[in-house]
XYZ file of C-alpha atoms in Angstrom:
378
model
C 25.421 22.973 -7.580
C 27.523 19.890 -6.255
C 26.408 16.813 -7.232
C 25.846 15.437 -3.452
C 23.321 19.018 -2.956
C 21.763 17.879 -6.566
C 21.356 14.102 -5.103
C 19.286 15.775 -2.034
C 17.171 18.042 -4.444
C 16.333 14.518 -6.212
C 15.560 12.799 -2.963
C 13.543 15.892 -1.481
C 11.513 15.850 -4.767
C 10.741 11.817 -4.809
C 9.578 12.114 -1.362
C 7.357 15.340 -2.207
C 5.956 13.054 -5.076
C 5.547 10.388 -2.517
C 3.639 12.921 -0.285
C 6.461 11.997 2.883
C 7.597 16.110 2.728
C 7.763 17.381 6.755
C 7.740 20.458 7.413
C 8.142 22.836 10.827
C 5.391 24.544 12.157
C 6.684 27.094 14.927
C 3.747 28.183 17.749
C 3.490 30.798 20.084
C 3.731 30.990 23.651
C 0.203 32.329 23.252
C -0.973 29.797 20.394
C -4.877 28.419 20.845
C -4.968 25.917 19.083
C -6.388 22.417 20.687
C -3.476 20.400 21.379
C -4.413 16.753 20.274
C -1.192 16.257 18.675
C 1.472 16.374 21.780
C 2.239 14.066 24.904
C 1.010 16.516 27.575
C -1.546 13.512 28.413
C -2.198 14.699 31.766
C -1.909 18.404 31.235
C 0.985 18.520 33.865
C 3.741 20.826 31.306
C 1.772 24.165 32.631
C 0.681 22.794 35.799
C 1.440 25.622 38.722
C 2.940 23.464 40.671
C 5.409 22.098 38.078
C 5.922 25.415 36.475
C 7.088 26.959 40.179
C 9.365 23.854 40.957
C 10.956 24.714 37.557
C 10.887 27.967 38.230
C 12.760 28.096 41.675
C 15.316 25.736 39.882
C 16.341 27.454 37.261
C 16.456 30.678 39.280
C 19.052 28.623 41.723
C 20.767 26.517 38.765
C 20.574 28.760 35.621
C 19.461 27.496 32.214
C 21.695 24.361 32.067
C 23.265 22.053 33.991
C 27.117 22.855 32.547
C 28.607 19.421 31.883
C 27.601 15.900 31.648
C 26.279 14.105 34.719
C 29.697 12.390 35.746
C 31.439 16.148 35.363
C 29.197 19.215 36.821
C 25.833 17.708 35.427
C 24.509 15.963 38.631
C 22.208 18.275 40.793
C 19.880 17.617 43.941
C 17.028 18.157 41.534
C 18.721 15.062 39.815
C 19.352 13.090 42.434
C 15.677 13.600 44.215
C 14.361 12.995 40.448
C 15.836 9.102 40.526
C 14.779 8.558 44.011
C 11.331 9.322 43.611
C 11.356 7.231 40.259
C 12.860 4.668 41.616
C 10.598 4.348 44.359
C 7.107 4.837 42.169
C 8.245 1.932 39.928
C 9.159 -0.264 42.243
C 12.706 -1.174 41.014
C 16.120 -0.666 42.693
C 16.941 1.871 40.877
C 16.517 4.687 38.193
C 18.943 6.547 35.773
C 17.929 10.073 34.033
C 18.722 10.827 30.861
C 18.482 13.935 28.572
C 16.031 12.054 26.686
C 13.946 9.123 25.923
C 15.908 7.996 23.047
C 19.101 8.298 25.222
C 17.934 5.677 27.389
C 16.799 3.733 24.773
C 20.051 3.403 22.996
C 21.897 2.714 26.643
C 19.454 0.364 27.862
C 19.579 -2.434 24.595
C 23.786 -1.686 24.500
C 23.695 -2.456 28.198
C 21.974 -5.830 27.998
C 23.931 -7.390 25.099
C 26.644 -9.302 25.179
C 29.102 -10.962 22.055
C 25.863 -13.200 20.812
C 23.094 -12.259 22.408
C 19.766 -12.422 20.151
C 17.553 -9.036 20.402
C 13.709 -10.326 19.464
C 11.846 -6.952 18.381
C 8.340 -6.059 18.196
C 7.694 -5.214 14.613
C 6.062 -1.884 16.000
C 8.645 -1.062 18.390
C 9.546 2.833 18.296
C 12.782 4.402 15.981
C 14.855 4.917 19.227
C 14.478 0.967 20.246
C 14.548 -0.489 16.808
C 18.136 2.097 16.209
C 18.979 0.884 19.956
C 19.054 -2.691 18.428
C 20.702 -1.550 15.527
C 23.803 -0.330 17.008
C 24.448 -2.736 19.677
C 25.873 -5.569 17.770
C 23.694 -8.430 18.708
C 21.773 -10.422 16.321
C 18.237 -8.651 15.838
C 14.918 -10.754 15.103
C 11.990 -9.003 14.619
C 8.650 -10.684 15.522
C 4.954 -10.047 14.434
C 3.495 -7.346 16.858
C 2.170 -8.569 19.690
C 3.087 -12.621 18.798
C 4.027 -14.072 22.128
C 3.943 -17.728 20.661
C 6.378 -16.316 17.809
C 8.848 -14.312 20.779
C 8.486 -17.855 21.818
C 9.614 -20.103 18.819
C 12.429 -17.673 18.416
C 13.965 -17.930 22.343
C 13.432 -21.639 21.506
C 15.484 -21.877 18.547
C 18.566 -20.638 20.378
C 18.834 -22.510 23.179
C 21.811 -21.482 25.680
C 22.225 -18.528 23.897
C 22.134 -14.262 25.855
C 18.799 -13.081 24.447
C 16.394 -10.047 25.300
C 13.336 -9.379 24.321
C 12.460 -5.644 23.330
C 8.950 -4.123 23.249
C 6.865 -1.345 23.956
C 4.174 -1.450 26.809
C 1.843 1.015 24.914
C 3.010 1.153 21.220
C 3.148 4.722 20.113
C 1.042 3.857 16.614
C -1.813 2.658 17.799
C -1.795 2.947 21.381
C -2.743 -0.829 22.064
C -0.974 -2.667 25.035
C 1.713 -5.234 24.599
C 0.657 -8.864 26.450
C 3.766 -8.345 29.166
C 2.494 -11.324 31.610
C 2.540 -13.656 28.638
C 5.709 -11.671 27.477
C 7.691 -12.636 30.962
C 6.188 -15.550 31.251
C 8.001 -16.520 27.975
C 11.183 -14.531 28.792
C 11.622 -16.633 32.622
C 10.962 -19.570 30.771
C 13.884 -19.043 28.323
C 16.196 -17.796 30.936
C 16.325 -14.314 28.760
C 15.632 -10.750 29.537
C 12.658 -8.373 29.310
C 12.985 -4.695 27.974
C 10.020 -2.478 28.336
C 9.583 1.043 27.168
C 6.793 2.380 29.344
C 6.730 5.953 27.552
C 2.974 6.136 26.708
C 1.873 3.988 30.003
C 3.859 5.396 32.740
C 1.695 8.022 34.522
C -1.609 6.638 32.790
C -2.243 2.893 33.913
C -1.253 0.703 36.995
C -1.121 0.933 40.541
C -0.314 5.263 41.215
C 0.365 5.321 37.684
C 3.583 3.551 37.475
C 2.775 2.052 33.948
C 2.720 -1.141 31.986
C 5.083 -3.094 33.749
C 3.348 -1.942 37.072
C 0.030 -3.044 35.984
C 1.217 -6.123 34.533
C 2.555 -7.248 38.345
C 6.324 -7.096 36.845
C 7.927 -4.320 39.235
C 11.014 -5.034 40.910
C 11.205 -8.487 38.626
C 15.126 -9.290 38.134
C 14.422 -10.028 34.474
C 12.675 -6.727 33.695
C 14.103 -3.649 32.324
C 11.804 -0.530 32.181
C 12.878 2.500 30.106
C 10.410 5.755 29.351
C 10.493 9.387 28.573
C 9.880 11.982 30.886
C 8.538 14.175 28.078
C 4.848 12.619 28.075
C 2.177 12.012 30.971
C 4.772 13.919 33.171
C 4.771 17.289 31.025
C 8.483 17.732 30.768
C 11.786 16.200 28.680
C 14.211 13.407 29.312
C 14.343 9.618 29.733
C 14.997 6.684 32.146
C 16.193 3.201 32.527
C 14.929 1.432 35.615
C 15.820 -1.929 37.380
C 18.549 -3.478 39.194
C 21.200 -1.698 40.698
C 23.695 -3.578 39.101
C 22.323 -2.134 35.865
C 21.882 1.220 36.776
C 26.209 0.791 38.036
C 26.925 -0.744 34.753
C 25.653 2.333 32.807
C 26.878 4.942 34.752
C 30.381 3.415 34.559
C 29.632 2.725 30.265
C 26.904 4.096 29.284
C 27.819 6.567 26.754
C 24.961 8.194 25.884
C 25.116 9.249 29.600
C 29.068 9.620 29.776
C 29.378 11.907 27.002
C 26.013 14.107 26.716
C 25.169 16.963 28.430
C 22.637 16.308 31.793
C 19.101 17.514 31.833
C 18.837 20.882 32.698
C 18.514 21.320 36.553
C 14.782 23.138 35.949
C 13.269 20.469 33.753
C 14.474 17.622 36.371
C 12.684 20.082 39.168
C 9.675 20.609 37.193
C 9.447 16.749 36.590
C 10.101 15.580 40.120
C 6.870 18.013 40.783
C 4.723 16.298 37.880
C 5.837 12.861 39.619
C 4.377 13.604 42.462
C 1.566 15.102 41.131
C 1.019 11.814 39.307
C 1.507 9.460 41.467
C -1.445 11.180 43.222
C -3.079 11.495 40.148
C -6.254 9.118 40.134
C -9.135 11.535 38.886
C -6.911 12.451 36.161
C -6.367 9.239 34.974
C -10.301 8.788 35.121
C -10.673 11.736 32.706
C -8.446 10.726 30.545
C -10.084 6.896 30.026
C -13.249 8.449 30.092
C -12.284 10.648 27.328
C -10.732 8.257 25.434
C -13.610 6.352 24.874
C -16.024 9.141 24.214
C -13.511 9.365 21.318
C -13.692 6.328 20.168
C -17.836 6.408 20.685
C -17.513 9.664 18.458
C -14.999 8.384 15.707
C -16.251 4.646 15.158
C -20.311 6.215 14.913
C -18.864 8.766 12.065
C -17.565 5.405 10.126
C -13.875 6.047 10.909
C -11.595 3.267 11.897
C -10.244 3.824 15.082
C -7.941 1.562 17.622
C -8.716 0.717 20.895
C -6.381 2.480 23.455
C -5.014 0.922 26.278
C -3.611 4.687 27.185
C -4.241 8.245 25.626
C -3.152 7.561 22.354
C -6.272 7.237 19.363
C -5.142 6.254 15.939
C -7.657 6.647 13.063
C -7.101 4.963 9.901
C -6.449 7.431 6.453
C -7.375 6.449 2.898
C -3.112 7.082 2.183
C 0.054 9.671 3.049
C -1.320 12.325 1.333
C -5.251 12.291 2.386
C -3.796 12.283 6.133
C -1.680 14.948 5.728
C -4.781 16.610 4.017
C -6.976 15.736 6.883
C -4.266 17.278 9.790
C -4.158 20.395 7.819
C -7.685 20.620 7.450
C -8.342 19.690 11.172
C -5.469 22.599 12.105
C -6.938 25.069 9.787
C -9.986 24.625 11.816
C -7.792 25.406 15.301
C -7.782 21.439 16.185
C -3.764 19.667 16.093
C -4.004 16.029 15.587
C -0.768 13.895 14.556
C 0.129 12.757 11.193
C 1.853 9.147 11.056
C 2.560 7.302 7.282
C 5.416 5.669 5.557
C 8.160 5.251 6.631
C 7.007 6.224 10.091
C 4.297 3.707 10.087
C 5.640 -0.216 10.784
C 2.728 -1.517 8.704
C 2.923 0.918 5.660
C -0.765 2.123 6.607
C -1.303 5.774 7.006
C -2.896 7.243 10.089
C -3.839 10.387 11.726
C -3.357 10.029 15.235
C -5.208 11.912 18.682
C -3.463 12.496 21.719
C -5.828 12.760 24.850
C -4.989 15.533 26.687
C -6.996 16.283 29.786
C -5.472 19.749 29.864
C -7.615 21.007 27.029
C -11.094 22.103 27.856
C -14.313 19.412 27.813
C -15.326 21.706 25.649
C -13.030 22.436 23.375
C -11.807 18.661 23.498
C -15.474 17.161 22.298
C -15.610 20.424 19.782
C -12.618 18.801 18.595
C -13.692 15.348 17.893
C -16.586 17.011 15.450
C -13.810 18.877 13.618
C -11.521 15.605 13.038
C -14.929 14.176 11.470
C -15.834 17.297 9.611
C -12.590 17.124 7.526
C -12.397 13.093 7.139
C -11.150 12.401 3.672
């Protein structure tokens, strides 16, 4: 075997030892197991409304949209998509990517310049963290959730391009970044505020419109916003929101818009449906809070360690990497799909299994759930 196969064999072995292996578990169109593992939050990816919009487009369009969005990539489903963003955030304008992690990578390249100082939430997700990465500014990384350290750090570069880069709701544990005190800090420094509102758009602030919404931040000058379409609203892709000189700025150099292929005409459709149906969305956002706390009421009385979520995500503490991936086997052996998060995927080396609320699932089947997650606690 060559030696650089031989080197992978040694690596896939350490992290087997390590208990890190991954592995792919295809499902069925028809599979039954209770989803507490995805993004669907508000049950909106099967939605009849969302499935016929997508539906009618891809009848019209075909399965893909051909070319990237400057070539043949740009349909009306596109365009109406951006409008309708645009206008439930509250910003000049919105950009749709072909995924969350796109925009990601675009937005922090956008905002730096030859010096500019990127201050990171140590729990920030892979895509902003790699975003950071690759841009070529200078990258600090702050204690999660430390406004006073964000703070010391704008202060020790005075005069100097900085931005600083956070989630709203933070993907781990599902707790909410403090972005008043956050852009309180930023104005005060004269820098820039970058917000990825993946797991808060569609679940918190006024219609839905997420963290930055609820904070009072929409439409601020100094506020990015960038999020998935691939959670609350059901479907796949990603945005950057905000000024329109931004929005210009990327379409002229972004090149993770430039040079990729556009978001198939039928999932921008579908998602333009599942805005609407958001936006409009109030008792589902009610079911979804209300669930997450009978979670929480269910978990912490069983003696787990649970967070307190400011969205639909539930993180539960595990004894290590192994005894979680233990416990999500167990759970889906028993028909119940939770997440599994440890090393390296973990910012704080802890190990985790990890609930999605997704009001999509049965009452039912969703509290039936929550006793098989304790049944199978390590």
């Amino acid at each position: 075997m060559s030696d650089w196969l031989a080197g992978l064999d040694r690596r896939a072995a350490l992290r087997a030892k390590a208990g890190l292996t991954r592995r792919l578990r295809p499902r069925g169109a028809a599979d039954t197991v209770v989803d507490l593992a995805g993004n669907d939050y508000l049950g909106l990816s099967r939605h009849p409304a969302v499935v016929e919009a997508a539906a009618v487009a891809l009848t019209g369009y075909g399965l893909g949209a051909t070319g990237s969005r400057l070539v043949r990539g740009t349909t009306e489903p596109h365009a109406a998509l951006e409008e309708a963003l645009a206008s439930w955030l509250g910003v000049e304008r919105a950009l749709v990517f072909s995924s969350g992690y796109l925009a990601n990578l675009a937005a922090v390249r956008a905002l730096v310049e030859p010096g500019t100082l990127l201050i990171s939430d140590a729990h920030n997700h892979a895509s902003l963290i790699d975003g950071c990465r690759i841009s070529r500014g200078d990258v600090e990384v702050t204690p999660h959730g430390d406004v006073a350290a964000v703070d010391a750090a704008l202060a020790a570069a005075p005069g100097r391009p900085a931005v600083v880069v956070t989630e709203s709701i933070f993907s781990v544990d599902g707790d909410l970044a403090p972005l008043r005190q956050l852009h309180g800090t930023v104005r005060r420094h004269g820098a820039l505020l970058l917000v990825d509102d993946a797991h808060a758009l569609g679940l918190i602030g006024p219609e839905g419109a997420g963290g930055v919404a609820a904070a009072g931040l929409a439409g601020e000058p100094d506020v990015v916003v960038t999020a998935t379409l691939s959670k609350s609203l059901g479907g796949a892709g990603g945005l950057v929101a905000g000024p329109a000189p931004l929005i210009r700025d990327l379409i002229d150099t972004g090149r993770t818009f430039i040079f990729d292929t556009a978001l198939p005409p039928a999932v921008a459709a579908g998602v333009l449906a599942a805005t609407r149906l958001t936006r409009d969305g109030a008792t589902l956002r009610a079911e979804l809070a209300d669930r997450a706390a009978a979670a929480v009421r269910r978990l912490t009385a069983a003696g787990l360690t649970v967070s307190a979520p400011a969205g639909g995500v539930i993180s539960v503490d595990a004894p290590g990497p192994e005894a979680a991936v233990d416990w999500a086997a167990d759970c889906l052996d028993r028909g119940v799909a939770v997440g599994c998060f440890r090393p390296p995927s973990t910012p704080d080396g802890r190990s985790r299994i990890r609930l999605t609320v997704n009001v999509g699932v049965p009452r039912v089947d969703f509290d039936r759930a929550l006793d098989v997650i304790v049944e199978c606690a390590p």
